[in-house]
Amino acid sequence: MRHRCDRTSDASIATTIHSGGRRCRGSTVALAMARAQFVCVACLVGLSVGCGGQADPFDRVPVEGTVTIDGAPLSRGTIRLIPDESTTGPKVALPVVDGSFRGDRTVGPVAGGHRIEVEPDESDEFPHDGEEVLEQLVEEGKRRRGARAKSPRSTTHTFAAGEPNEAHFDF
């Protein structure tokens, strides 16, 4: 006579509980699958940790500051720090929130001259409903955002090596 076996709630154990209270052996397939899952998770964890990677070859400097437009703090936007022709290094883009931006030594610019571009985020200027946006644009006589791109506001600035840099930009 065969007895029904119910699986335990612990999926990592390849045993089941017999309806009469005795343990019966689960399939070897279930055990093999549990082991395979463990190996896959272990491999994914190992890959996500990595081997330490290559260090950043650029000598970056920390930077923080403010961005104002006509004297008022920029509520949201992006500040781009673009090395000029005399400075070798990557471009940097940092978020501006409530008029402030910050970049540490891991994401900041390299020392030297940079062109500074600031682009306000105007995504909250209009309601998110498409029909309301179109009606509001027509009423205000504005074009759609993609119709004519605004050029970002820009200036220049030199960041010093070996020290925290504080920069304040008013456009």
PDB file of C-alpha atoms in Angstrom:
ATOM      1  CA  MET A   1       0.000   0.000   0.000  1.00  0.00           C
ATOM      2  CA  ARG A   2       1.336   3.415  -0.963  1.00  0.00           C
ATOM      3  CA  HIS A   3       1.217   6.361   1.419  1.00  0.00           C
ATOM      4  CA  ARG A   4       0.970   9.973   0.416  1.00  0.00           C
ATOM      5  CA  CYS A   5       4.031  12.160   1.202  1.00  0.00           C
ATOM      6  CA  ASP A   6       3.761  15.913   1.790  1.00  0.00           C
ATOM      7  CA  ARG A   7       6.707  18.185   1.135  1.00  0.00           C
ATOM      8  CA  THR A   8       8.193  20.164   4.002  1.00  0.00           C
ATOM      9  CA  SER A   9       8.218  23.943   3.785  1.00  0.00           C
ATOM     10  CA  ASP A  10      12.025  23.978   3.764  1.00  0.00           C
ATOM     11  CA  ALA A  11      12.908  23.716   0.072  1.00  0.00           C
ATOM     12  CA  SER A  12      16.584  23.113   0.790  1.00  0.00           C
ATOM     13  CA  ILE A  13      15.872  19.672   2.342  1.00  0.00           C
ATOM     14  CA  ALA A  14      15.186  16.864  -0.073  1.00  0.00           C
ATOM     15  CA  THR A  15      12.963  14.926   2.326  1.00  0.00           C
ATOM     16  CA  THR A  16       9.231  14.813   2.711  1.00  0.00           C
ATOM     17  CA  ILE A  17       6.985  13.951   5.637  1.00  0.00           C
ATOM     18  CA  HIS A  18       5.021  10.739   5.291  1.00  0.00           C
ATOM     19  CA  SER A  19       1.342  11.027   6.112  1.00  0.00           C
ATOM     20  CA  GLY A  20       1.887   8.514   8.904  1.00  0.00           C
ATOM     21  CA  GLY A  21       4.548  10.686  10.596  1.00  0.00           C
ATOM     22  CA  ARG A  22       7.565   8.885   9.114  1.00  0.00           C
ATOM     23  CA  ARG A  23      10.069  10.602   6.865  1.00  0.00           C
ATOM     24  CA  CYS A  24      10.431   9.370   3.337  1.00  0.00           C
ATOM     25  CA  ARG A  25      13.221  10.183   0.897  1.00  0.00           C
ATOM     26  CA  GLY A  26      12.481  12.900  -1.695  1.00  0.00           C
ATOM     27  CA  SER A  27      13.581  12.563  -5.221  1.00  0.00           C
ATOM     28  CA  THR A  28      17.243  12.951  -6.034  1.00  0.00           C
ATOM     29  CA  VAL A  29      16.143  15.401  -8.693  1.00  0.00           C
ATOM     30  CA  ALA A  30      14.885  17.792  -5.983  1.00  0.00           C
ATOM     31  CA  LEU A  31      18.206  17.516  -4.158  1.00  0.00           C
ATOM     32  CA  ALA A  32      20.143  18.122  -7.358  1.00  0.00           C
ATOM     33  CA  MET A  33      17.987  21.179  -8.140  1.00  0.00           C
ATOM     34  CA  ALA A  34      18.540  22.593  -4.645  1.00  0.00           C
ATOM     35  CA  ARG A  35      22.290  22.171  -5.062  1.00  0.00           C
ATOM     36  CA  ALA A  36      22.194  23.741  -8.530  1.00  0.00           C
ATOM     37  CA  GLN A  37      20.282  26.745  -7.167  1.00  0.00           C
ATOM     38  CA  PHE A  38      22.837  27.173  -4.406  1.00  0.00           C
ATOM     39  CA  VAL A  39      25.711  27.030  -6.904  1.00  0.00           C
ATOM     40  CA  CYS A  40      23.996  29.583  -9.180  1.00  0.00           C
ATOM     41  CA  VAL A  41      23.400  32.002  -6.316  1.00  0.00           C
ATOM     42  CA  ALA A  42      26.999  31.587  -5.135  1.00  0.00           C
ATOM     43  CA  CYS A  43      28.284  32.308  -8.659  1.00  0.00           C
ATOM     44  CA  LEU A  44      26.101  35.409  -8.995  1.00  0.00           C
ATOM     45  CA  VAL A  45      27.315  36.750  -5.667  1.00  0.00           C
ATOM     46  CA  GLY A  46      30.897  36.111  -6.709  1.00  0.00           C
ATOM     47  CA  LEU A  47      30.426  37.895 -10.016  1.00  0.00           C
ATOM     48  CA  SER A  48      28.719  40.893  -8.428  1.00  0.00           C
ATOM     49  CA  VAL A  49      31.579  41.347  -5.956  1.00  0.00           C
ATOM     50  CA  GLY A  50      34.131  41.117  -8.735  1.00  0.00           C
ATOM     51  CA  CYS A  51      37.892  41.127  -8.454  1.00  0.00           C
ATOM     52  CA  GLY A  52      38.256  44.683  -7.252  1.00  0.00           C
ATOM     53  CA  GLY A  53      38.404  46.133 -10.755  1.00  0.00           C
ATOM     54  CA  GLN A  54      40.831  48.706 -12.058  1.00  0.00           C
ATOM     55  CA  ALA A  55      41.360  51.911 -10.106  1.00  0.00           C
ATOM     56  CA  ASP A  56      40.276  55.195 -11.658  1.00  0.00           C
ATOM     57  CA  PRO A  57      43.336  56.494 -13.561  1.00  0.00           C
ATOM     58  CA  PHE A  58      42.301  60.133 -13.026  1.00  0.00           C
ATOM     59  CA  ASP A  59      43.261  62.250 -10.032  1.00  0.00           C
ATOM     60  CA  ARG A  60      39.827  63.622  -9.228  1.00  0.00           C
ATOM     61  CA  VAL A  61      39.110  66.400  -6.747  1.00  0.00           C
ATOM     62  CA  PRO A  62      36.093  66.841  -4.483  1.00  0.00           C
ATOM     63  CA  VAL A  63      33.758  69.654  -5.453  1.00  0.00           C
ATOM     64  CA  GLU A  64      30.628  71.183  -4.007  1.00  0.00           C
ATOM     65  CA  GLY A  65      28.746  74.354  -4.601  1.00  0.00           C
ATOM     66  CA  THR A  66      25.600  76.146  -5.538  1.00  0.00           C
ATOM     67  CA  VAL A  67      23.767  77.062  -8.718  1.00  0.00           C
ATOM     68  CA  THR A  68      21.437  80.033  -8.885  1.00  0.00           C
ATOM     69  CA  ILE A  69      19.530  81.490 -11.785  1.00  0.00           C
ATOM     70  CA  ASP A  70      18.750  85.191 -11.498  1.00  0.00           C
ATOM     71  CA  GLY A  71      19.629  84.934  -7.793  1.00  0.00           C
ATOM     72  CA  ALA A  72      17.231  82.068  -6.998  1.00  0.00           C
ATOM     73  CA  PRO A  73      18.520  78.518  -6.246  1.00  0.00           C
ATOM     74  CA  LEU A  74      17.990  76.075  -9.109  1.00  0.00           C
ATOM     75  CA  SER A  75      15.395  73.629  -7.772  1.00  0.00           C
ATOM     76  CA  ARG A  76      16.483  70.674  -9.956  1.00  0.00           C
ATOM     77  CA  GLY A  77      18.870  70.230 -12.824  1.00  0.00           C
ATOM     78  CA  THR A  78      22.255  68.977 -13.962  1.00  0.00           C
ATOM     79  CA  ILE A  79      25.666  70.602 -13.834  1.00  0.00           C
ATOM     80  CA  ARG A  80      28.215  69.302 -16.335  1.00  0.00           C
ATOM     81  CA  LEU A  81      31.931  69.847 -15.792  1.00  0.00           C
ATOM     82  CA  ILE A  82      33.663  69.457 -19.169  1.00  0.00           C
ATOM     83  CA  PRO A  83      37.478  69.595 -19.266  1.00  0.00           C
ATOM     84  CA  ASP A  84      38.843  72.255 -21.610  1.00  0.00           C
ATOM     85  CA  GLU A  85      41.544  71.508 -24.188  1.00  0.00           C
ATOM     86  CA  SER A  86      44.359  71.986 -21.627  1.00  0.00           C
ATOM     87  CA  THR A  87      42.868  69.488 -19.132  1.00  0.00           C
ATOM     88  CA  THR A  88      42.885  65.717 -19.629  1.00  0.00           C
ATOM     89  CA  GLY A  89      40.081  63.838 -17.942  1.00  0.00           C
ATOM     90  CA  PRO A  90      36.487  62.676 -18.147  1.00  0.00           C
ATOM     91  CA  LYS A  91      33.373  64.806 -18.344  1.00  0.00           C
ATOM     92  CA  VAL A  92      31.402  64.875 -15.108  1.00  0.00           C
ATOM     93  CA  ALA A  93      27.662  65.357 -14.644  1.00  0.00           C
ATOM     94  CA  LEU A  94      26.268  65.969 -11.157  1.00  0.00           C
ATOM     95  CA  PRO A  95      22.677  66.471 -10.043  1.00  0.00           C
ATOM     96  CA  VAL A  96      21.613  69.857  -8.721  1.00  0.00           C
ATOM     97  CA  VAL A  97      18.940  69.706  -6.019  1.00  0.00           C
ATOM     98  CA  ASP A  98      17.659  72.785  -4.197  1.00  0.00           C
ATOM     99  CA  GLY A  99      20.520  74.827  -5.621  1.00  0.00           C
ATOM    100  CA  SER A 100      23.324  72.530  -4.398  1.00  0.00           C
ATOM    101  CA  PHE A 101      25.625  69.994  -6.022  1.00  0.00           C
ATOM    102  CA  ARG A 102      28.399  67.780  -4.675  1.00  0.00           C
ATOM    103  CA  GLY A 103      30.945  65.309  -6.016  1.00  0.00           C
ATOM    104  CA  ASP A 104      33.562  63.445  -3.965  1.00  0.00           C
ATOM    105  CA  ARG A 105      36.944  62.126  -5.140  1.00  0.00           C
ATOM    106  CA  THR A 106      35.282  59.133  -6.795  1.00  0.00           C
ATOM    107  CA  VAL A 107      32.966  61.138  -9.090  1.00  0.00           C
ATOM    108  CA  GLY A 108      34.330  64.690  -9.035  1.00  0.00           C
ATOM    109  CA  PRO A 109      36.239  66.442 -11.824  1.00  0.00           C
ATOM    110  CA  VAL A 110      39.983  66.356 -12.420  1.00  0.00           C
ATOM    111  CA  ALA A 111      42.024  69.414 -11.492  1.00  0.00           C
ATOM    112  CA  GLY A 112      42.258  72.029 -14.226  1.00  0.00           C
ATOM    113  CA  GLY A 113      40.103  74.212 -16.439  1.00  0.00           C
ATOM    114  CA  HIS A 114      36.532  73.217 -17.259  1.00  0.00           C
ATOM    115  CA  ARG A 115      33.565  74.528 -19.173  1.00  0.00           C
ATOM    116  CA  ILE A 116      30.588  74.513 -16.813  1.00  0.00           C
ATOM    117  CA  GLU A 117      27.144  73.841 -18.262  1.00  0.00           C
ATOM    118  CA  VAL A 118      23.945  73.984 -16.233  1.00  0.00           C
ATOM    119  CA  GLU A 119      20.670  72.629 -17.511  1.00  0.00           C
ATOM    120  CA  PRO A 120      17.506  73.100 -15.446  1.00  0.00           C
ATOM    121  CA  ASP A 121      15.098  70.172 -15.211  1.00  0.00           C
ATOM    122  CA  GLU A 122      11.782  71.609 -16.297  1.00  0.00           C
ATOM    123  CA  SER A 123       9.860  68.351 -16.229  1.00  0.00           C
ATOM    124  CA  ASP A 124       7.561  69.634 -13.461  1.00  0.00           C
ATOM    125  CA  GLU A 125       6.735  72.810 -15.367  1.00  0.00           C
ATOM    126  CA  PHE A 126       3.652  71.141 -16.860  1.00  0.00           C
ATOM    127  CA  PRO A 127       1.182  68.553 -15.599  1.00  0.00           C
ATOM    128  CA  HIS A 128       2.018  64.966 -16.568  1.00  0.00           C
ATOM    129  CA  ASP A 129      -1.270  64.316 -18.390  1.00  0.00           C
ATOM    130  CA  GLY A 130      -0.624  64.619 -22.141  1.00  0.00           C
ATOM    131  CA  GLU A 131      -3.857  66.433 -23.075  1.00  0.00           C
ATOM    132  CA  GLU A 132      -3.511  68.964 -20.276  1.00  0.00           C
ATOM    133  CA  VAL A 133       0.087  69.629 -21.322  1.00  0.00           C
ATOM    134  CA  LEU A 134      -0.897  70.288 -24.931  1.00  0.00           C
ATOM    135  CA  GLU A 135      -3.728  72.611 -23.876  1.00  0.00           C
ATOM    136  CA  GLN A 136      -1.425  74.518 -21.535  1.00  0.00           C
ATOM    137  CA  LEU A 137       1.240  74.831 -24.227  1.00  0.00           C
ATOM    138  CA  VAL A 138      -1.277  76.239 -26.699  1.00  0.00           C
ATOM    139  CA  GLU A 139      -2.626  78.699 -24.102  1.00  0.00           C
ATOM    140  CA  GLU A 140       0.848  79.922 -23.207  1.00  0.00           C
ATOM    141  CA  GLY A 141       2.039  79.993 -26.820  1.00  0.00           C
ATOM    142  CA  LYS A 142       4.931  77.651 -26.092  1.00  0.00           C
ATOM    143  CA  ARG A 143       6.330  74.943 -28.300  1.00  0.00           C
ATOM    144  CA  ARG A 144       6.698  71.346 -27.268  1.00  0.00           C
ATOM    145  CA  ARG A 145       9.860  70.714 -25.295  1.00  0.00           C
ATOM    146  CA  GLY A 146      11.586  68.780 -28.087  1.00  0.00           C
ATOM    147  CA  ALA A 147      10.646  71.256 -30.799  1.00  0.00           C
ATOM    148  CA  ARG A 148      13.474  73.644 -30.022  1.00  0.00           C
ATOM    149  CA  ALA A 149      16.060  72.642 -27.490  1.00  0.00           C
ATOM    150  CA  LYS A 150      17.276  75.342 -25.146  1.00  0.00           C
ATOM    151  CA  SER A 151      21.013  75.675 -25.010  1.00  0.00           C
ATOM    152  CA  PRO A 152      22.410  75.110 -21.538  1.00  0.00           C
ATOM    153  CA  ARG A 153      23.770  78.040 -19.567  1.00  0.00           C
ATOM    154  CA  SER A 154      27.563  77.930 -19.432  1.00  0.00           C
ATOM    155  CA  THR A 155      30.668  79.531 -17.966  1.00  0.00           C
ATOM    156  CA  THR A 156      34.229  78.432 -17.157  1.00  0.00           C
ATOM    157  CA  HIS A 157      35.956  77.478 -13.907  1.00  0.00           C
ATOM    158  CA  THR A 158      39.308  76.043 -12.785  1.00  0.00           C
ATOM    159  CA  PHE A 159      39.391  73.348 -10.085  1.00  0.00           C
ATOM    160  CA  ALA A 160      42.504  73.181  -7.881  1.00  0.00           C
ATOM    161  CA  ALA A 161      44.370  69.958  -7.139  1.00  0.00           C
ATOM    162  CA  GLY A 162      44.715  68.508  -3.655  1.00  0.00           C
ATOM    163  CA  GLU A 163      42.005  70.496  -1.909  1.00  0.00           C
ATOM    164  CA  PRO A 164      38.231  70.611  -1.644  1.00  0.00           C
ATOM    165  CA  ASN A 165      36.798  72.943  -4.261  1.00  0.00           C
ATOM    166  CA  GLU A 166      33.826  75.167  -3.563  1.00  0.00           C
ATOM    167  CA  ALA A 167      32.168  76.770  -6.566  1.00  0.00           C
ATOM    168  CA  HIS A 168      29.151  79.043  -6.855  1.00  0.00           C
ATOM    169  CA  PHE A 169      27.555  79.741 -10.209  1.00  0.00           C
ATOM    170  CA  ASP A 170      24.914  82.383 -10.896  1.00  0.00           C
ATOM    171  CA  PHE A 171      23.356  82.549 -14.349  1.00  0.00           C
TER     172      PHE A 171
END
